[in-house]
XYZ file of C-alpha atoms in Angstrom:
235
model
C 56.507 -20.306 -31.620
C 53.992 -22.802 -32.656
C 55.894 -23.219 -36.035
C 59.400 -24.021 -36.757
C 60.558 -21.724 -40.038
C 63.138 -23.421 -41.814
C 65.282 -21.636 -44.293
C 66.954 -22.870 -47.547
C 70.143 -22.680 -45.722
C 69.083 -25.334 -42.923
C 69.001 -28.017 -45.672
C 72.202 -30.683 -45.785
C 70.130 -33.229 -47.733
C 67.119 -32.849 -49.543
C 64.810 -33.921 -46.282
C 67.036 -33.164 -43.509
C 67.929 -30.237 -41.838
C 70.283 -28.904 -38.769
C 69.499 -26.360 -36.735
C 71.757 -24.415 -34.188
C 69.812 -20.936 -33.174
C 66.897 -19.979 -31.298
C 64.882 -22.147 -32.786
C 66.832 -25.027 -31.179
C 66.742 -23.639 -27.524
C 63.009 -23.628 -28.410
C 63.080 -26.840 -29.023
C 65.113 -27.906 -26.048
C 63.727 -25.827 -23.237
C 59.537 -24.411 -24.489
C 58.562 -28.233 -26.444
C 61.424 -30.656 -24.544
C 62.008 -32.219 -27.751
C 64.312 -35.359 -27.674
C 64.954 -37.718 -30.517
C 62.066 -38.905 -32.150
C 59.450 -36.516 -31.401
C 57.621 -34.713 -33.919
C 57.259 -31.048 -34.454
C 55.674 -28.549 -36.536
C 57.788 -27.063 -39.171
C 57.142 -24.709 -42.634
C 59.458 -24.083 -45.181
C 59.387 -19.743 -44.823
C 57.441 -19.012 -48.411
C 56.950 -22.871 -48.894
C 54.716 -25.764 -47.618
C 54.158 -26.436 -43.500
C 54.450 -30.185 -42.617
C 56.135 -31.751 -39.670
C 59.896 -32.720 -38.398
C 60.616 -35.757 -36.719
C 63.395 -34.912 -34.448
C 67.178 -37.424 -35.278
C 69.115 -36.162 -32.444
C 69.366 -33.388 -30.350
C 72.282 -31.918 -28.305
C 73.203 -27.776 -26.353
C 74.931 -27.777 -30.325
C 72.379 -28.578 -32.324
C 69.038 -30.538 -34.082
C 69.106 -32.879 -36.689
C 65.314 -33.126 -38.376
C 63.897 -35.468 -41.183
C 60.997 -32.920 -42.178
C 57.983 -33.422 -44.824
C 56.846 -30.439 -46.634
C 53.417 -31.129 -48.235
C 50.548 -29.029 -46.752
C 50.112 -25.517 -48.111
C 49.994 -22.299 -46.077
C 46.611 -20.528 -45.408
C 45.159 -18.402 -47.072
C 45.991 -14.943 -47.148
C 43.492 -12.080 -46.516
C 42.886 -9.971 -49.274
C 43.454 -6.892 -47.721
C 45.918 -3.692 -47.925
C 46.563 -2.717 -44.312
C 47.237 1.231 -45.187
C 47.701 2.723 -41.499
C 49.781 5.880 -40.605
C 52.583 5.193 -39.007
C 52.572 4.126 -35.285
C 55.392 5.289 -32.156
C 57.782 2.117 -32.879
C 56.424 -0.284 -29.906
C 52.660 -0.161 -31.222
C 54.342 -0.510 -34.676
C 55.462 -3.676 -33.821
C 52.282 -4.744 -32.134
C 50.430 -3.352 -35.709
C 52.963 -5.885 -37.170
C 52.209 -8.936 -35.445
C 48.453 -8.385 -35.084
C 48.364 -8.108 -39.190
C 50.304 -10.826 -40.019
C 49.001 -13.255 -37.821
C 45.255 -12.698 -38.854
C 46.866 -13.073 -42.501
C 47.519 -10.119 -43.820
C 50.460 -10.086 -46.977
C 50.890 -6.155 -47.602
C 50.886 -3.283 -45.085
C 51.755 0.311 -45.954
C 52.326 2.675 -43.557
C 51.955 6.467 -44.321
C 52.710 9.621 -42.746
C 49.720 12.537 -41.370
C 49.845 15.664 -39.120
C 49.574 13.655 -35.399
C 52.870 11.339 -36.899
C 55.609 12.495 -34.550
C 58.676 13.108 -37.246
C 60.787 10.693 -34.901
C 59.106 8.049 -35.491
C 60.632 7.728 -39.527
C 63.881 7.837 -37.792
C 62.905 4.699 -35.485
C 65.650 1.348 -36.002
C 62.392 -0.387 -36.152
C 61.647 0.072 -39.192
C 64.881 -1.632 -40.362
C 64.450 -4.308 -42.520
C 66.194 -6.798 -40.404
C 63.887 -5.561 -37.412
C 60.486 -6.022 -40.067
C 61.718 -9.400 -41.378
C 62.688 -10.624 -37.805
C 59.362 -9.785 -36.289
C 57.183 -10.938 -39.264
C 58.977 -14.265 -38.994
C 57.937 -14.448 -35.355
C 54.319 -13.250 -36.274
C 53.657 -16.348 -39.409
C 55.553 -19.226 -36.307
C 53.130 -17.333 -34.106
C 49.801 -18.242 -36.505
C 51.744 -21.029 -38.709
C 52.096 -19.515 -41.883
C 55.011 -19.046 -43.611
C 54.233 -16.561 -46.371
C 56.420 -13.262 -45.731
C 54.332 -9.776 -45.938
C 55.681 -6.789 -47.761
C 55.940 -2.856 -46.365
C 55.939 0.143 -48.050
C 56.661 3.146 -46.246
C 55.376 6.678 -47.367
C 56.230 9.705 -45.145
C 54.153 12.407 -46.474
C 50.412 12.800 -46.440
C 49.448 14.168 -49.409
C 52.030 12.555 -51.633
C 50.246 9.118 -50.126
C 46.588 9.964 -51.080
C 47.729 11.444 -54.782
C 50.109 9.328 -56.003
C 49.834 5.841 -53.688
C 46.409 5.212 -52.859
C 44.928 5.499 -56.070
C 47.753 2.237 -56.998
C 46.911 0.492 -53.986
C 43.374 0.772 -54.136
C 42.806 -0.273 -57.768
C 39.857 -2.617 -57.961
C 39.670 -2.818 -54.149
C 37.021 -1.555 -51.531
C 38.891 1.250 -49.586
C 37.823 1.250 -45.882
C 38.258 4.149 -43.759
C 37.818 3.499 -39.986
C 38.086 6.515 -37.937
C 35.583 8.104 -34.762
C 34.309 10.999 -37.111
C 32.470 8.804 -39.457
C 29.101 8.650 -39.303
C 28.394 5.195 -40.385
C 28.855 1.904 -38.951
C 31.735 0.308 -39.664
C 30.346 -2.831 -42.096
C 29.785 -6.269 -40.093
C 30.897 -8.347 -43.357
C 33.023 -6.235 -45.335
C 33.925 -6.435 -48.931
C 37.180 -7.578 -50.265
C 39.327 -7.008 -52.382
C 39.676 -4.160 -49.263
C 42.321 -1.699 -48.308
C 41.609 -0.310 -44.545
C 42.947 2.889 -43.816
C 44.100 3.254 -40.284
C 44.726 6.315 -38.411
C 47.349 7.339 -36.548
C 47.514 8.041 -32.576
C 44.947 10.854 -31.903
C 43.291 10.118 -35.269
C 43.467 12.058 -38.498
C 42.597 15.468 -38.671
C 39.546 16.064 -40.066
C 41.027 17.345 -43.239
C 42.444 14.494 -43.865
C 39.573 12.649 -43.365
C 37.837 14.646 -45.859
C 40.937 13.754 -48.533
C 40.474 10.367 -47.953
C 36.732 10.466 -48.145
C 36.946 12.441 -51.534
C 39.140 9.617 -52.564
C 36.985 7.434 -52.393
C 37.677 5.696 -49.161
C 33.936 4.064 -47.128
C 34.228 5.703 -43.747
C 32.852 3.476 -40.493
C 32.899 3.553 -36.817
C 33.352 0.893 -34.713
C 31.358 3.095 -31.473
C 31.869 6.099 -29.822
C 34.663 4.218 -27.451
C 38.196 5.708 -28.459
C 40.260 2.847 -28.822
C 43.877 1.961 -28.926
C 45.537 1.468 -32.334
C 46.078 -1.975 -32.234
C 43.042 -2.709 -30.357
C 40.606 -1.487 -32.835
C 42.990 -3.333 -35.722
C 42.038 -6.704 -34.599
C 38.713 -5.740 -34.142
C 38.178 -4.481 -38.021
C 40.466 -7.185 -39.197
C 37.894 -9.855 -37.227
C 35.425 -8.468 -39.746
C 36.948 -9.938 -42.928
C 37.596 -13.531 -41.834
């Protein structure tokens, strides 16, 4: 946790907060706070700044905090991948959000085992909980969104074509012949396959649809692996 989130709830005066969770045996036990010292905090969809520290006790932290330097930038990027078994999931989650990411989709195709729509992960307590710990990961403090589309053909007929208006669709699977572009362009969606790849008829539906297919090498690489390496691209 390198940032504190604070929520509107925290507040008791317009500068001060109180806080009695995890984020307080973080502060206790990971930075040793003690009255006076100074940590970083963001207000989740607001400013970051920092939080002098009033008192602090097993019950709870007292903070004067000043709001008034804006997030970072966001990438402007559609993370469309098919969806993952629920631990790489979460692993797809963090590694997006932190490397700034705002919108991921995630899609069904043939190698998608049918359990994994049925997962508690993708609960939105369990996607709001672990974005929250992705943006204090990278201190940001702007929440993503998800969309979730189980079916295939459904996705590349009636979604893509929305999410990919007046963006560069990027299509990153083994199969394609081409390079995957050093410098990509964005506005960009990057389609993401799923474990085992897409078949190759749907890599011929996505292709048709306009999608820029790219390699990264002829290594076959783990999904979250080759994620941060194509999202290293676009920064």
């Amino acid at each position: 946790m390198n940032t504190i989130l604070l929520k509107k709830d925290d507040f008791i005066a317009p500068n001060t907060v109180v806080l009695s969770d995890h984020r307080l045996e973080h502060m206790r036990k990971v930075l040793k706070c003690r009255s006076g010292s100074i940590c970083k905090v963001g207000m989740l969809n607001g400013n970051l700044g920092s939080g002098t520290v009033r008192s602090i006790s097993p019950e709870n932290a007292e903070l004067n905090v000043e709001l008034n330097t804006p997030p970072p930038p966001e990438l402007d990027l559609i993370l469309a991948c098919a969806m993952q078994r629920p631990q790489t999931y979460k692993k797809v989650l963090h590694i997006a959000i932190t490397m700034g990411v705002k919108k991921l989709v995630f899609f069904g195709s043939f190698k998608v085992e049918k359990s994994y729509w049925d997962s508690p992960v993708l609960n939105t307590e369990i996607f709001e909980r672990e974005s929250v710990a992705a943006l204090e990961q990278c201190c940001d403090t702007i929440m993503p969104t998800v969309e979730y589309h189980r079916y295939f053909k459904k996705f590349v007929e009636d979604e893509l074509p929305r999410l990919s208006s007046n963006r560069t669709v990027y299509l990153a699977h083994p199969v394609c012949g081409e390079n995957f572009p050093q410098h990509p362009a964005t506005p960009a969606l990057l389609l993401l396959g799923p474990e085992g790849g897409f078949t190759d008829y749907e890599v011929s539906r996505l292709l048709e649809s306009g999608a820029c297919g790219g390699t990264l090498g002829q290594r076959i690489l783990r999904t979250e692996t080759a994620l941060a390496a194509l999202l290293g691209r676009f920064l």
